[in-house]
mmCIF file with all atom_site columns, C-alpha atoms in Angstrom:
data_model
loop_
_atom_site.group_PDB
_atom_site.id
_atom_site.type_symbol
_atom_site.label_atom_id
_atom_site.label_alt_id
_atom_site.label_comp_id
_atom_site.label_asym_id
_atom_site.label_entity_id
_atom_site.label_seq_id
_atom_site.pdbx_PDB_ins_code
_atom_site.Cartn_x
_atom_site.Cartn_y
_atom_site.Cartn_z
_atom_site.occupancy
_atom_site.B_iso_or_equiv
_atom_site.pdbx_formal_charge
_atom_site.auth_seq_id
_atom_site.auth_comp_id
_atom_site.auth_asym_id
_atom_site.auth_atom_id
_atom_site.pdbx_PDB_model_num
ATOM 1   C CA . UNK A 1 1   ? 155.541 -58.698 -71.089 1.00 0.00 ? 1   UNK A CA 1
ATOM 2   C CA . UNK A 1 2   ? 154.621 -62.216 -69.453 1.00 0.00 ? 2   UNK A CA 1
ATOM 3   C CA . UNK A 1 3   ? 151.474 -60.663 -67.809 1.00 0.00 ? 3   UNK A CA 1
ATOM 4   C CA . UNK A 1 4   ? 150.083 -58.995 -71.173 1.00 0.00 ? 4   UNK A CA 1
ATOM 5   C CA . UNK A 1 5   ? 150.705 -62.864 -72.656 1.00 0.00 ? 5   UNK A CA 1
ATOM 6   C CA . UNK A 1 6   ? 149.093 -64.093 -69.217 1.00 0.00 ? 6   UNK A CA 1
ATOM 7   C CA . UNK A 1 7   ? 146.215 -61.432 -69.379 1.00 0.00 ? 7   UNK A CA 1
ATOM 8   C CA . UNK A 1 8   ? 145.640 -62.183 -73.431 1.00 0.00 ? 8   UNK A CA 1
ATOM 9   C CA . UNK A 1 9   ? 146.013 -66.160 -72.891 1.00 0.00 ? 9   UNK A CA 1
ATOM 10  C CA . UNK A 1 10  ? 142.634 -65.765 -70.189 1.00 0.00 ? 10  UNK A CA 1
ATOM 11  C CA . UNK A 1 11  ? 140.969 -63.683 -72.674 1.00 0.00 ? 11  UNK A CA 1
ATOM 12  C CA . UNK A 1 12  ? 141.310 -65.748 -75.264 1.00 0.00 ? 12  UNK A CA 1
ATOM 13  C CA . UNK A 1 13  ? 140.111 -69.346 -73.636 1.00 0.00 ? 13  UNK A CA 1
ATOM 14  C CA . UNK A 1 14  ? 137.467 -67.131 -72.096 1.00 0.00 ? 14  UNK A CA 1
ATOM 15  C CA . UNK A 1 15  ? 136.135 -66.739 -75.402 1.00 0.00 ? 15  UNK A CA 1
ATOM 16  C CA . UNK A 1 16  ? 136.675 -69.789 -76.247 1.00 0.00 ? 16  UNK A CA 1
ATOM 17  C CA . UNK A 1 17  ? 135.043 -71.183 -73.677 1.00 0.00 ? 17  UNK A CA 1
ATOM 18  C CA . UNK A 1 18  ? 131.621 -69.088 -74.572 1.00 0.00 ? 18  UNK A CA 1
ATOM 19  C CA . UNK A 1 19  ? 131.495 -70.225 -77.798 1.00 0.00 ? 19  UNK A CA 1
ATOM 20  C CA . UNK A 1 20  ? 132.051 -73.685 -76.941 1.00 0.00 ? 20  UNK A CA 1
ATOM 21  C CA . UNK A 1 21  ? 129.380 -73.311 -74.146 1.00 0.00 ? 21  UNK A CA 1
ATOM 22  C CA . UNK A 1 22  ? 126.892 -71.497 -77.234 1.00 0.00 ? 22  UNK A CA 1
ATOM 23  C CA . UNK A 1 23  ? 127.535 -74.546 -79.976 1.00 0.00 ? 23  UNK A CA 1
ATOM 24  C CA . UNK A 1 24  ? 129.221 -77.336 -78.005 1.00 0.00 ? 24  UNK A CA 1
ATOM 25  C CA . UNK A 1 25  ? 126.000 -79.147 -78.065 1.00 0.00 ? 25  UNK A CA 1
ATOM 26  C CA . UNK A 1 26  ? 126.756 -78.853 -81.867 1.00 0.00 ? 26  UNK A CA 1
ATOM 27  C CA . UNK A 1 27  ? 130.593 -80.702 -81.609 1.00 0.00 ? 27  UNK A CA 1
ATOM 28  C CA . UNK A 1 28  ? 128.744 -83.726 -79.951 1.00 0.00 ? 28  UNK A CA 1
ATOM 29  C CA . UNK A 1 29  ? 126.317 -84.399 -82.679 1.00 0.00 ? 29  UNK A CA 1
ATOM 30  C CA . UNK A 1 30  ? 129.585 -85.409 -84.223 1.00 0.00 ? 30  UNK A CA 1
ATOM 31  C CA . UNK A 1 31  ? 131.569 -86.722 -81.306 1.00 0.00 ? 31  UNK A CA 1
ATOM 32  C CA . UNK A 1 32  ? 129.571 -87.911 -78.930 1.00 0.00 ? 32  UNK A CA 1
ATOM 33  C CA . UNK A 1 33  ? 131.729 -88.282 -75.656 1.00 0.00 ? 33  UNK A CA 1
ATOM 34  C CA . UNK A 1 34  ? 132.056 -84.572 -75.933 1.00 0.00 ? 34  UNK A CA 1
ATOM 35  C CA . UNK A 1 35  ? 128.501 -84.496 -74.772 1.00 0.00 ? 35  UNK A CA 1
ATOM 36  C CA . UNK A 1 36  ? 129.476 -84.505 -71.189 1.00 0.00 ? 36  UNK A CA 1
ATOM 37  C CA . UNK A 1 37  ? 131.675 -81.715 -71.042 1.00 0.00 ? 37  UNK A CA 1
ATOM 38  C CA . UNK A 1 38  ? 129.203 -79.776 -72.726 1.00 0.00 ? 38  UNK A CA 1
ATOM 39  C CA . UNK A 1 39  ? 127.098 -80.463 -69.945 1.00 0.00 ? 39  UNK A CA 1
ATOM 40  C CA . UNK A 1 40  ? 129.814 -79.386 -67.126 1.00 0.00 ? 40  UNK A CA 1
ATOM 41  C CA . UNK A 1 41  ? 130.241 -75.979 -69.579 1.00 0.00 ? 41  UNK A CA 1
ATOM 42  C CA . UNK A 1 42  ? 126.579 -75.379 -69.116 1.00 0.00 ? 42  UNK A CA 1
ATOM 43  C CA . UNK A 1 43  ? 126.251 -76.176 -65.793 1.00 0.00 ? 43  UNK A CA 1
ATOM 44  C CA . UNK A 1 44  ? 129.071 -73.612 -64.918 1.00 0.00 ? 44  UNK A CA 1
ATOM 45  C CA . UNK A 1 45  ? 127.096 -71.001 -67.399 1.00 0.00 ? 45  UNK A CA 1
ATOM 46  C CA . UNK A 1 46  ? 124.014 -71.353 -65.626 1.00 0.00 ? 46  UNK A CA 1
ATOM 47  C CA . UNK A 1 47  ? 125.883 -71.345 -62.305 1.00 0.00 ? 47  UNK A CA 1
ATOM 48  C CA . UNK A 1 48  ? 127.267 -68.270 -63.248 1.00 0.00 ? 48  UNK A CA 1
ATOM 49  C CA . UNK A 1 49  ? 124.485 -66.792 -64.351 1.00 0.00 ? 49  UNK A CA 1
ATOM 50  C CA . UNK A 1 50  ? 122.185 -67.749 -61.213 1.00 0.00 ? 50  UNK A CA 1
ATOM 51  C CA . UNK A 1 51  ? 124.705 -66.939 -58.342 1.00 0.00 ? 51  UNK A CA 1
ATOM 52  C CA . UNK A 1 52  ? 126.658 -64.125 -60.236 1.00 0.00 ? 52  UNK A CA 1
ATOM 53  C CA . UNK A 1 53  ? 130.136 -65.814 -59.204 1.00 0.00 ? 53  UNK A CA 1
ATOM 54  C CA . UNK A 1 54  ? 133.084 -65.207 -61.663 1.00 0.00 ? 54  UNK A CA 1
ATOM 55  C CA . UNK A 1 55  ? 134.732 -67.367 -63.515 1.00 0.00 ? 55  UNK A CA 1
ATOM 56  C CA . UNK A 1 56  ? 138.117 -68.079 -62.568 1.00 0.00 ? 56  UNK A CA 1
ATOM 57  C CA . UNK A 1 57  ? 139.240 -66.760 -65.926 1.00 0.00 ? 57  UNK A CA 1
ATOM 58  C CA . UNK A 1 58  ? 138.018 -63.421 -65.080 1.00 0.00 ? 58  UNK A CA 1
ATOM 59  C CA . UNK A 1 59  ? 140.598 -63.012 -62.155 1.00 0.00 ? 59  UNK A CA 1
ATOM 60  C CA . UNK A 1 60  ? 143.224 -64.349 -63.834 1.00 0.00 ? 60  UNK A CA 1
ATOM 61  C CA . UNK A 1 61  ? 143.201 -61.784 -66.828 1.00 0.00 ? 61  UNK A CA 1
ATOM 62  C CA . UNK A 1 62  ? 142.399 -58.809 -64.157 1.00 0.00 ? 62  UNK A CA 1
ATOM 63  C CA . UNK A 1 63  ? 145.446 -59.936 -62.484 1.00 0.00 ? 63  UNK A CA 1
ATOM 64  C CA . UNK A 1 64  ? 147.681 -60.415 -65.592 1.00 0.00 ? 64  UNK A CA 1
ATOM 65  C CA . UNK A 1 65  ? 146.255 -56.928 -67.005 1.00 0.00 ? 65  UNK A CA 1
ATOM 66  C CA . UNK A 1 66  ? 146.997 -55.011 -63.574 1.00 0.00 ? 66  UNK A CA 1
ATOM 67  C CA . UNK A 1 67  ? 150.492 -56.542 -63.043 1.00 0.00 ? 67  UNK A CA 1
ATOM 68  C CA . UNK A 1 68  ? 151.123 -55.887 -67.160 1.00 0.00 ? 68  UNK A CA 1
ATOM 69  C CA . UNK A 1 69  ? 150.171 -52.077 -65.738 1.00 0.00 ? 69  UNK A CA 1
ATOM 70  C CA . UNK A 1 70  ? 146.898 -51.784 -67.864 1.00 0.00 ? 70  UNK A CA 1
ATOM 71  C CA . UNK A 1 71  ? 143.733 -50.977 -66.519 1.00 0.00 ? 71  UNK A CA 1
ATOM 72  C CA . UNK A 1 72  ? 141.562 -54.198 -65.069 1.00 0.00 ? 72  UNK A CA 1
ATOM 73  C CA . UNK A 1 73  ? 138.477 -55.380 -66.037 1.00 0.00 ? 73  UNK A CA 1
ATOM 74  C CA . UNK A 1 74  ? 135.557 -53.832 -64.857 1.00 0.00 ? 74  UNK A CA 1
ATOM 75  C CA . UNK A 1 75  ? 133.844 -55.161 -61.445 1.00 0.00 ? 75  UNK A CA 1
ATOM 76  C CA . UNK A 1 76  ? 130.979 -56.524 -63.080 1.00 0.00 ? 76  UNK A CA 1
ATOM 77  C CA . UNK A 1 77  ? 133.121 -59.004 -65.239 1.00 0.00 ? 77  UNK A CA 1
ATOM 78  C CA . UNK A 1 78  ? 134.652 -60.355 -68.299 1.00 0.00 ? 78  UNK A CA 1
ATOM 79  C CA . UNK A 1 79  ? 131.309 -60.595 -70.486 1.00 0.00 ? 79  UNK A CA 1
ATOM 80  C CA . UNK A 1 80  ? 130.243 -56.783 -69.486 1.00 0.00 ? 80  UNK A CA 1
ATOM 81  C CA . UNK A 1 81  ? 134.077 -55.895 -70.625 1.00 0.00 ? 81  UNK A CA 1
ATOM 82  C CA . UNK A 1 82  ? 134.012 -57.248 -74.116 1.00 0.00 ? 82  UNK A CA 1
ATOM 83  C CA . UNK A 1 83  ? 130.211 -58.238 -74.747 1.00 0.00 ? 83  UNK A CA 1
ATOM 84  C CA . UNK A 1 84  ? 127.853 -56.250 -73.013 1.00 0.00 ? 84  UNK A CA 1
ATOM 85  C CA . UNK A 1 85  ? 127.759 -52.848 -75.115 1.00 0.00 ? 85  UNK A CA 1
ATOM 86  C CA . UNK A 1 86  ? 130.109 -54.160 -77.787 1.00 0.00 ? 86  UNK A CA 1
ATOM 87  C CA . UNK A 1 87  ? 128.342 -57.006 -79.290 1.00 0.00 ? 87  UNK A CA 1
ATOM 88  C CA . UNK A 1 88  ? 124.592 -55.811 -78.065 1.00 0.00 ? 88  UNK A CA 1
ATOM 89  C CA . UNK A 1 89  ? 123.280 -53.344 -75.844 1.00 0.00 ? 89  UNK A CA 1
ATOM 90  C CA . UNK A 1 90  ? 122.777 -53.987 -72.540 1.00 0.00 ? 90  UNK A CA 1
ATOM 91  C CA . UNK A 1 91  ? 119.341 -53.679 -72.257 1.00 0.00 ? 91  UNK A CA 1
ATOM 92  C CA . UNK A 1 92  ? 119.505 -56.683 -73.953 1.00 0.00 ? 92  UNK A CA 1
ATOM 93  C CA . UNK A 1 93  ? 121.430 -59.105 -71.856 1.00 0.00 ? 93  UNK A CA 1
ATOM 94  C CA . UNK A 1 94  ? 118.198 -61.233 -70.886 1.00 0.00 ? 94  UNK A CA 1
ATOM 95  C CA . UNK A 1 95  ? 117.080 -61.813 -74.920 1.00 0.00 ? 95  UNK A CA 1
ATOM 96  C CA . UNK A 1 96  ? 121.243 -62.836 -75.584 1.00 0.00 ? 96  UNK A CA 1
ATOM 97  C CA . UNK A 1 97  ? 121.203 -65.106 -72.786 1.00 0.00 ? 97  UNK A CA 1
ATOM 98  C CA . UNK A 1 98  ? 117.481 -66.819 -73.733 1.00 0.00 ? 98  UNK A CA 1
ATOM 99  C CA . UNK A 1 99  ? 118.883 -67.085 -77.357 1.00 0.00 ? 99  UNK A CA 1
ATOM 100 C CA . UNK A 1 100 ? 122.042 -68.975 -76.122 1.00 0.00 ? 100 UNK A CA 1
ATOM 101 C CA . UNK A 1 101 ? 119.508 -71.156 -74.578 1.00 0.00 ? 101 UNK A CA 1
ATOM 102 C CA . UNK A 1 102 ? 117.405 -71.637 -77.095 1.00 0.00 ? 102 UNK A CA 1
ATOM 103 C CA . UNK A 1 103 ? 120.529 -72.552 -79.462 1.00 0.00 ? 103 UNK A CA 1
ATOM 104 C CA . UNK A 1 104 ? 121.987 -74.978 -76.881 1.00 0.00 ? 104 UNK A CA 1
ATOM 105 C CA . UNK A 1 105 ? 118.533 -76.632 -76.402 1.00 0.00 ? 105 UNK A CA 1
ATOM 106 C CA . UNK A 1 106 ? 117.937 -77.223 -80.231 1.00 0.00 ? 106 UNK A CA 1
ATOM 107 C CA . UNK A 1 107 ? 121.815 -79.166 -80.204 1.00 0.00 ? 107 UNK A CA 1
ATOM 108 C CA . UNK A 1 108 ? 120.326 -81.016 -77.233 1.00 0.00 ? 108 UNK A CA 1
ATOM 109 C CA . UNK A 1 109 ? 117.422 -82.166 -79.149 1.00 0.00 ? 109 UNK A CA 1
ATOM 110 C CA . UNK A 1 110 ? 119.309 -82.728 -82.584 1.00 0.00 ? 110 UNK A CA 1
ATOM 111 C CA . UNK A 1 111 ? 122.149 -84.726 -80.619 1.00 0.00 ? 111 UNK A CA 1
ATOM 112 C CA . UNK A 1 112 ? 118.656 -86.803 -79.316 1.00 0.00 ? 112 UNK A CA 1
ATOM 113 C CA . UNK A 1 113 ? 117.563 -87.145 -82.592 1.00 0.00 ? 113 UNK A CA 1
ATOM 114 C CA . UNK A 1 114 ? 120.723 -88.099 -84.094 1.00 0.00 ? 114 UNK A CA 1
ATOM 115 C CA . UNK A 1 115 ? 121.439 -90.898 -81.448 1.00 0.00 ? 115 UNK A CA 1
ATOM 116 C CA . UNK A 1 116 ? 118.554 -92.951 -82.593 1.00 0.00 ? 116 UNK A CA 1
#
């Protein structure tokens, strides 16, 4: 039982943690400070996304799921468990991640804008 609440816990900040790394920018045009975590969030992303490394989230629900006895995630990761194929094909992994950028470049420029 703890592992299933260990293995749903990850699951759950890992989703949180790509939506805050989609519209953080967004939460700083209202606070402001948030700005630099933002910047840590996306820095990890691209990270991620350059090198291929996992997120530490991704071993810790495998870990939780295997020791709740459920089957793990797959090799390739977190996102290609619940996102890849379930939210768009993946064939289109390259347009989702250039629209995430796009998005988090247009807070970027409206947190800019809304400084002056």
């Amino acid at each position: 039982m703890m592992y299933r609440l260990i293995a749903d816990a990850a699951m759950l900040v890992h989703f949180v943690f790509l939506a805050y790394l989609a519209l953080g920018g967004f939460v700083a045009w209202r606070w402001r400070r948030t700005i630099w975590a933002h910047l840590a969030v996306v820095g990890w992303g691209l990270i991620s996304v350059v090198t291929g490394v996992d997120c530490p989230l991704t071993y810790v629900e495998d870990w939780a799921r295997r020791g709740a006895g459920l089957e793990g995630l797959q090799r390739t990761g977190f996102i290609d468990h619940y996102i890849e194929g379930v939210v768009y094909p993946e064939a289109y992994t390259n347009v989702a991640r250039l629209a995430v950028a796009v998005v988090v470049l247009f807070s970027y420029v409206g947190y800019v804008l809304r400084r002056q």
